[in-house]
Structure formats: C-alpha cells, structure tokens
Coordinates of C-alpha atoms in Angstrom, one line a residue:
X770 CA -6.5 -13.1 -32.5
X771 CA -7.2 -13.4 -28.5
X772 CA -11.0 -15.6 -28.0
X773 CA -13.6 -14.6 -25.9
X774 CA -12.3 -16.0 -22.6
X775 CA -15.4 -18.7 -20.2
X776 CA -17.9 -16.3 -17.8
X777 CA -16.3 -18.2 -15.4
X778 CA -15.2 -15.7 -13.0
X779 CA -11.6 -17.3 -12.3
X780 CA -11.1 -17.2 -16.4
X781 CA -10.1 -14.9 -18.0
X782 CA -8.2 -13.2 -21.0
X783 CA -4.1 -12.8 -20.9
X784 CA -1.8 -11.9 -24.0
X785 CA 1.6 -12.0 -23.2
X786 CA 4.1 -9.7 -24.7
X787 CA 6.9 -11.1 -25.0
X788 CA 10.8 -8.7 -25.7
X789 CA 12.4 -11.3 -27.2
X790 CA 16.5 -9.9 -28.6
X791 CA 18.0 -13.4 -31.1
X792 CA 21.4 -12.6 -29.9
X793 CA 21.7 -12.0 -26.2
X794 CA 19.5 -15.1 -25.7
X795 CA 22.2 -18.7 -27.4
X796 CA 21.5 -20.9 -24.5
X797 CA 17.9 -21.4 -24.8
X798 CA 17.3 -20.6 -28.6
X799 CA 13.8 -19.0 -30.3
X800 CA 12.7 -19.5 -33.3
X801 CA 9.8 -17.8 -36.4
X802 CA 8.1 -20.8 -37.3
X803 CA 4.9 -18.9 -38.4
X804 CA 6.2 -21.1 -42.3
X805 CA 5.2 -24.1 -40.3
X806 CA 1.7 -23.1 -39.0
X807 CA -1.4 -25.6 -40.0
X808 CA -2.9 -21.0 -40.5
X809 CA -1.6 -19.3 -43.1
X810 CA -2.7 -16.0 -40.9
X811 CA -1.0 -16.8 -38.1
X812 CA 2.9 -15.4 -36.9
X813 CA 3.9 -18.3 -34.1
X814 CA 7.1 -18.2 -32.3
X815 CA 8.2 -21.2 -30.7
X816 CA 10.9 -20.7 -27.5
X817 CA 12.6 -23.9 -26.5
X818 CA 11.5 -25.2 -22.8
X819 CA 13.7 -23.9 -19.4
X820 CA 13.9 -20.3 -21.1
X821 CA 14.1 -17.7 -17.9
X822 CA 11.6 -14.8 -18.3
X823 CA 11.9 -11.8 -16.2
X824 CA 8.8 -10.0 -15.7
X825 CA 8.2 -6.2 -17.0
X826 CA 4.8 -5.8 -16.0
X827 CA 1.0 -6.7 -15.2
X828 CA -2.4 -4.5 -16.4
X829 CA -5.9 -4.9 -17.1
X830 CA -6.9 -2.8 -20.4
X831 CA -9.5 -1.3 -21.0
X832 CA -11.2 -4.4 -23.5
X833 CA -10.6 -6.3 -19.5
X834 CA -7.5 -8.2 -21.1
X835 CA -4.5 -9.1 -18.9
X836 CA -1.6 -7.3 -20.1
X837 CA 1.9 -9.1 -19.3
X838 CA 4.9 -8.3 -20.6
X839 CA 8.3 -10.3 -20.1
X840 CA 12.1 -10.5 -21.2
X841 CA 13.3 -12.9 -22.7
X842 CA 16.2 -13.4 -20.1
X843 CA 19.9 -15.1 -21.0
X844 CA 20.7 -18.6 -18.7
X845 CA 23.9 -17.1 -17.3
X846 CA 22.2 -14.3 -15.1
X847 CA 22.4 -17.1 -12.8
X848 CA 21.9 -13.3 -10.7
X849 CA 18.2 -13.7 -11.4
X850 CA 17.8 -17.5 -11.5
X851 CA 19.2 -17.3 -7.5
X852 CA 17.1 -15.3 -7.4
X853 CA 14.4 -16.9 -7.9
X854 CA 15.8 -20.5 -7.2
X855 CA 15.2 -18.9 -3.2
X856 CA 12.0 -17.7 -3.3
X857 CA 10.8 -21.6 -4.7
X858 CA 13.4 -23.0 -1.9
X859 CA 11.7 -20.5 0.8
X860 CA 7.2 -21.2 -0.6
X861 CA 8.8 -25.2 -1.5
X862 CA 6.6 -28.2 -2.3
X863 CA 5.6 -28.8 -5.8
X864 CA 1.6 -29.1 -5.2
X865 CA -1.0 -26.6 -7.2
X866 CA -1.8 -24.5 -3.0
X867 CA 1.9 -24.0 -2.9
X868 CA 2.7 -22.5 -6.6
X869 CA -0.6 -19.8 -6.4
X870 CA 0.7 -19.4 -3.4
X871 CA 4.4 -19.0 -4.8
X872 CA 3.1 -16.6 -7.3
X873 CA 1.2 -14.0 -6.0
X874 CA 4.4 -14.1 -3.3
X875 CA 5.9 -12.7 -6.5
X876 CA 3.2 -10.8 -7.2
X877 CA 3.5 -9.0 -4.0
X878 CA 7.0 -8.1 -4.4
X879 CA 6.5 -6.9 -7.5
X880 CA 4.5 -4.4 -5.6
X881 CA 1.1 -5.5 -7.5
X882 CA -0.7 -5.6 -3.6
X883 CA -4.3 -5.0 -4.9
X884 CA -4.2 -8.9 -7.7
X885 CA -1.8 -11.1 -5.2
X886 CA -3.7 -9.6 -2.1
X887 CA -7.2 -11.6 -4.6
X888 CA -4.9 -15.0 -5.3
X889 CA -4.4 -14.5 -2.0
X890 CA -7.9 -14.7 -0.8
X891 CA -9.1 -17.3 -3.7
X892 CA -6.7 -19.3 -1.7
X893 CA -7.7 -18.9 1.4
X894 CA -11.5 -19.9 0.3
X895 CA -10.7 -22.9 -1.4
X896 CA -8.7 -24.5 1.3
X897 CA -10.4 -25.9 4.1
X898 CA -10.8 -24.3 7.3
X899 CA -7.6 -27.0 9.4
X900 CA -5.3 -26.8 6.4
X901 CA -2.0 -25.5 7.7
X902 CA -1.1 -23.6 4.0
X903 CA -3.5 -21.1 5.7
X904 CA -1.0 -20.0 8.9
X905 CA 1.3 -19.3 5.7
X906 CA -1.4 -18.0 4.0
X907 CA -2.9 -15.7 6.9
X908 CA 1.0 -14.0 7.3
X909 CA 0.8 -12.8 3.7
X910 CA -2.0 -10.6 3.8
X911 CA -0.3 -9.1 6.5
X912 CA 2.5 -8.5 4.8
X913 CA 0.1 -6.6 1.9
X914 CA -2.4 -4.9 4.3
X915 CA 0.9 -3.8 5.5
X916 CA 2.5 -2.5 2.4
X917 CA -0.9 -1.0 1.2
X918 CA -0.2 0.9 5.0
X919 CA -3.7 -0.3 7.1
X920 CA -1.6 -1.2 9.8
X921 CA -4.8 -2.7 12.3
X922 CA -5.8 -5.1 9.1
X923 CA -2.4 -6.4 9.0
X924 CA -2.9 -7.2 12.7
X925 CA -5.7 -9.0 12.4
X926 CA -3.8 -11.2 10.0
X927 CA -1.0 -11.9 11.3
X928 CA -2.2 -13.0 14.9
X929 CA -4.8 -15.1 12.6
X930 CA -1.7 -17.0 11.1
X931 CA 0.5 -16.3 14.4
X932 CA -2.8 -18.7 16.3
X933 CA -3.0 -20.8 13.8
X934 CA 1.1 -21.4 13.6
X935 CA 1.5 -22.2 17.2
X936 CA -1.2 -24.8 17.3
X937 CA -0.6 -27.3 14.4
X938 CA 3.2 -26.8 15.0
X939 CA 4.4 -24.3 18.4
X940 CA 8.1 -25.7 16.9
X941 CA 7.9 -24.2 13.8
X942 CA 10.0 -20.8 15.5
X943 CA 11.6 -20.5 12.1
X944 CA 8.4 -19.3 10.8
X945 CA 6.1 -17.8 14.4
X946 CA 9.2 -15.4 14.9
X947 CA 8.1 -14.2 11.2
X948 CA 4.9 -13.4 12.6
X949 CA 6.7 -11.9 15.5
X950 CA 8.6 -9.8 13.2
X951 CA 5.8 -8.3 11.1
X952 CA 4.0 -7.7 14.0
X953 CA 6.2 -5.6 15.5
X954 CA 6.5 -3.2 12.1
X955 CA 2.9 -3.3 11.9
X956 CA 3.0 -1.2 15.8
X957 CA 6.1 1.0 15.0
X958 CA 4.6 2.1 12.2
X959 CA 1.5 3.2 13.7
X960 CA 4.0 4.9 15.6
X961 CA 4.4 2.0 18.5
X962 CA 8.4 2.1 19.1
X963 CA 7.8 0.5 23.0
X964 CA 5.1 -2.2 21.5
X965 CA 7.3 -3.0 17.8
X966 CA 10.4 -3.6 20.3
X967 CA 9.2 -6.2 22.7
X968 CA 8.1 -8.5 20.0
X969 CA 11.9 -7.2 18.0
X970 CA 12.9 -8.9 21.3
X971 CA 10.2 -12.0 21.5
X972 CA 12.2 -13.2 18.4
X973 CA 14.9 -13.0 18.7
X974 CA 15.1 -14.7 21.6
X975 CA 13.4 -17.7 20.6
X976 CA 17.2 -17.9 17.9
X977 CA 19.2 -17.6 21.0
X978 CA 17.4 -21.1 23.4
X979 CA 17.6 -22.6 19.9
X980 CA 21.7 -21.5 19.4
X981 CA 21.2 -20.4 15.8
X982 CA 21.7 -16.9 16.0
X983 CA 23.7 -17.0 13.0
X984 CA 19.7 -17.5 11.2
X985 CA 18.5 -15.0 8.6
X986 CA 15.6 -13.9 9.7
X987 CA 17.7 -13.5 12.7
X988 CA 19.5 -10.7 10.6
X989 CA 15.1 -9.2 9.6
X990 CA 15.1 -8.8 13.8
X991 CA 18.5 -7.0 14.2
X992 CA 16.9 -4.3 11.1
X993 CA 13.9 -3.8 13.2
X994 CA 16.3 -3.6 16.3
X995 CA 18.5 -0.9 14.4
X996 CA 14.6 1.2 12.9
X997 CA 14.7 1.6 16.0
X998 CA 17.7 3.2 17.6
X999 CA 16.8 5.1 15.0
X1000 CA 14.0 6.8 15.4
X1001 CA 15.9 7.8 19.0
X1002 CA 18.5 9.7 16.9
X1003 CA 21.3 6.8 18.2
X1004 CA 22.6 6.6 15.0
X1005 CA 25.8 4.9 15.8
X1006 CA 23.7 2.1 17.7
X1007 CA 21.6 1.8 14.9
X1008 CA 24.4 1.5 12.3
X1009 CA 26.0 -1.2 14.0
X1010 CA 22.4 -3.3 13.5
X1011 CA 22.2 -2.5 10.6
X1012 CA 25.7 -4.0 10.0
X1013 CA 25.7 -6.7 11.8
X1014 CA 21.6 -7.2 9.7
X1015 CA 23.3 -7.3 5.8
X1016 CA 25.9 -9.5 7.1
X1017 CA 24.2 -12.2 7.5
X1018 CA 21.8 -11.6 5.3
X1019 CA 24.8 -12.5 3.0
X1020 CA 25.6 -15.9 4.0
X1021 CA 22.1 -16.7 2.5
X1022 CA 21.1 -14.6 -0.4
X1023 CA 21.4 -13.7 -3.4
X1024 CA 23.6 -10.6 -3.5
X1025 CA 20.9 -8.9 -5.5
X1026 CA 18.5 -10.0 -3.3
X1027 CA 15.8 -7.0 -2.3
X1028 CA 16.3 -7.5 1.4
X1029 CA 20.7 -6.9 0.7
X1030 CA 19.2 -3.6 -0.9
X1031 CA 17.2 -2.9 1.8
X1032 CA 20.6 -3.0 4.3
X1033 CA 22.3 -0.7 2.2
X1034 CA 19.3 1.7 2.3
X1035 CA 18.9 2.0 5.8
X1036 CA 23.2 1.8 6.6
X1037 CA 23.3 5.1 3.5
X1038 CA 20.3 6.8 6.1
X1039 CA 22.8 6.7 9.3
X1040 CA 25.5 7.9 7.2
X1041 CA 23.3 10.9 6.0
X1042 CA 22.1 11.5 9.0
X1043 CA 24.8 12.8 11.2
X1044 CA 26.8 14.5 7.2
X1045 CA 29.0 11.5 6.4
X1046 CA 27.9 12.0 2.5
X1047 CA 30.0 10.7 0.7
X1048 CA 29.6 7.0 2.6
X1049 CA 25.8 7.6 2.1
X1050 CA 25.4 7.8 -1.9
X1051 CA 28.0 5.0 -1.8
X1052 CA 25.5 3.2 -0.1
X1053 CA 22.0 4.4 -1.9
X1054 CA 23.6 3.5 -5.6
X1055 CA 24.3 0.2 -4.7
X1056 CA 20.3 -0.1 -3.3
X1057 CA 19.5 1.0 -6.3
X1058 CA 21.7 -1.0 -8.2
X1059 CA 20.5 -3.9 -6.9
X1060 CA 16.7 -3.0 -6.3
X1061 CA 17.5 -2.3 -11.1
X1062 CA 18.5 -5.3 -10.9
X1063 CA 15.9 -7.5 -8.7
X1064 CA 12.9 -6.1 -9.3
X1065 CA 10.7 -4.5 -11.9
X1066 CA 11.6 -0.8 -12.9
X1067 CA 8.0 0.8 -11.1
X1068 CA 8.6 -0.7 -8.1
X1069 CA 7.7 0.9 -5.1
X1070 CA 11.5 0.0 -3.7
X1071 CA 13.4 1.8 -6.1
X1072 CA 11.1 5.0 -5.7
X1073 CA 12.3 5.2 -3.0
X1074 CA 16.3 4.4 -3.3
X1075 CA 15.3 7.6 -5.7
X1076 CA 13.6 10.0 -3.2
X1077 CA 16.1 9.3 -0.6
X1078 CA 18.8 10.3 -3.7
X1079 CA 17.0 13.5 -4.1
X1080 CA 16.9 14.3 -0.8
X1081 CA 20.8 13.6 0.1
X1082 CA 20.8 16.2 -3.0
X1083 CA 19.1 18.3 -1.3
X1084 CA 20.8 18.0 1.8
X1085 CA 23.8 19.3 0.4
X1086 CA 22.2 22.2 -1.9
X1087 CA 22.4 21.0 -4.7
X1088 CA 18.8 21.4 -5.4
X1089 CA 18.5 20.9 -9.3
X1090 CA 19.9 16.8 -8.8
X1091 CA 17.8 16.3 -6.0
X1092 CA 14.7 17.9 -8.4
X1093 CA 16.0 15.1 -10.9
X1094 CA 15.1 12.5 -8.4
X1095 CA 12.3 13.5 -6.3
X1096 CA 10.0 13.3 -10.3
X1097 CA 11.8 9.7 -11.0
X1098 CA 9.9 8.6 -7.8
X1099 CA 7.3 10.7 -7.5
X1100 CA 6.1 9.3 -11.2
X1101 CA 7.0 5.1 -10.1
X1102 CA 4.7 6.1 -6.9
X1103 CA 1.8 7.3 -8.7
X1104 CA 2.1 4.7 -11.0
X1105 CA 2.8 1.4 -8.3
X1106 CA 0.3 2.9 -5.2
X1107 CA -2.8 5.0 -4.5
X1108 CA -2.8 8.7 -4.7
X1109 CA -4.1 8.2 -1.0
X1110 CA -0.6 6.5 -0.1
X1111 CA 1.5 7.8 2.7
X1112 CA 4.1 7.7 0.1
X1113 CA 2.4 9.5 -2.7
X1114 CA 1.6 12.0 -0.1
X1115 CA 5.3 12.6 1.6
X1116 CA 7.4 12.8 -2.3
X1117 CA 4.3 15.8 -3.2
X1118 CA 5.7 17.2 0.0
X1119 CA 9.8 17.6 -1.0
X1120 CA 8.7 18.5 -4.5
X1121 CA 7.3 21.4 -3.2
X1122 CA 9.6 21.9 -0.7
X1123 CA 12.5 21.7 -3.1
X1124 CA 11.2 23.9 -5.3
X1125 CA 10.0 26.9 -3.6

C-alpha cells in the first residue's frame, strides 16, 4: 500500500519492483518475514545489508507513481561491482551533493536524460554560486544536452563549466581536458570537423605537457581524432587511433565498461567500411555483449549495436537478418528517445530502405 505523499514538490511516491531468485543469490540472503510482522496483511521481504541490485527501469505510471524495477544480483558478479566502484571513484566523495551528482550521472548513463536533467537543475538551484561542484554539474548538463542533440545548449553549459574551472582550479588539467573533449564533440556533431579537431588537440597537448599521455582521458581524444579521420574516409588512420584509444581504456577501466564497448563498435565500423565483414562482426558482437551486461536493456547504445549489426548484414545482402536487427534497434530507440530525435528518424529510414 502506498501512502499519499507530501505536497512538497521535492517528494513523490515510489514503488520498488524487485526480481529476486533465492537460488541465484547466496552470499547476501533475503527472506520472507511476513509471519513476524506486526500487521497481518503485510507481506514483507527483508534483504540483507550489502545486497547488490541492478537497475532495470525507472518510469512514472499513470497514477504518478515512480516505478523502479530492480534485479537482485549475486555478490560475486565482480563486473557490476567493479563498474559501480569505478563510478564512485570517478565522482568521489560522501557528501549529499556528490551523492546526488552521482545518482544523476547514473540516470544519464541509463539514458534517462530528462530525469537526470531535472535532478541536475535541482542541485544547481540548491548550491551557492561559488560552489566548486558547479563546474562538474554544468559539465554534466552539457553532456545531457549533447545526448539530446541540443548542441548549442550543450556548448553554453560546457563553456560555463570551463569558465568556473579555469577560475577556481586552472591546474586541474584532467577535468579541463574533459571539457575540451566534449566541446569538440559538439562542434563535430554540428558539422564543423576542423573546430572539433582544434579542441581535441588542445586536450592532447595538456597531457603531453604533464607527461601523462597514458591517462584514461587521452583515450577519449584518440577516439575523437579517429572520428575525424573516419569522416574524411581515412580509415587506416582512424583504425590506428581507435586501437590506441581502446588500449588505454583497457588499462584503466573494467572490461565491461561502456567506453570499451564503444571502442569495439568504432573498430567494427572501420572494418565494415572497406568490406572486412568478419572482423567487423567480431567487434560489433563484443560491443553488444558489453552493452547487454553493463547497460539497461533499453539504452540507446544497445540500439546502436543492433543497428550496426543490421547495416552489416545489409551490406552482405542478408536482408532478412538485417531487418531483424534494425527492428530490435527501432524498438529500443522508440522507448528511450523522443520521436523527433535523429536516431529515431534514421532507424526508420533504415527499415524503410531494407524493406523496400
């Protein structure tokens, strides 16, 4: 039973739906304690402290109740545990502001862009204007607007983040370079490749000056320089930078991290373009398996993997198989993105082309 929530705009009703298999989870048990309850009509399940849950879905139903579906996972699933520990290390700290920032970033990485944006704005309204966290917060808002294809708004947030960072901690070259990288990505998506390359090179130069060229952030720059060469159909140069990128990522990240999956997707692209279909299929499948293990089932990145597999089979003339993958991609895109999003329009064009 759900009680009525407070009239405060900060509060709402939440219902957790938890899938738990007692044969699957051993080290952190749970039990039905209904017979020990003080209320006869309550059916209570007690979970041991330290249980690990995987978020499957978050949405608001017609009764304006937040439905949060989770799945209890085994404590020995180190891939999920390592992934979360990496995120905690990346965003660090134990205070409430950082915890909310981390939670909002998790929502963004799940593809819940509107919900993440809401929490980021809430946090920005609660912080004093000179709080150092604002730079990180504005950076995250820039990422969200980039993900939503609103590149002008993204650039506005990113330049605000950069201005604060340069004013409060100009020696923080790691986070400054992250902002450079994202600014470059926005210019690339707006069609200005040369402006994008300028920002990527600024970031790489920062790490060269500090003799830290194997820093994990350099992998992002190598990846995006590879995109530049890919757009100019210089596939060998692009493949070289993609491989340098994944080589650095594998030194720093859990092997199921989405960045590594993205690198395999990009390497697959470089093999597909010149017609090396077997190699492309190998890397596309590695990307898909990483996504299925580390991302929610309706994340746009999983849709992108299905789409690329569909395009690969189209190139091979296997249209039935191609249509199967493209329709899987379309199902996810329609669930996770607004109807006017470029990815939604593109997949519909793909399906129409293959079906005709």
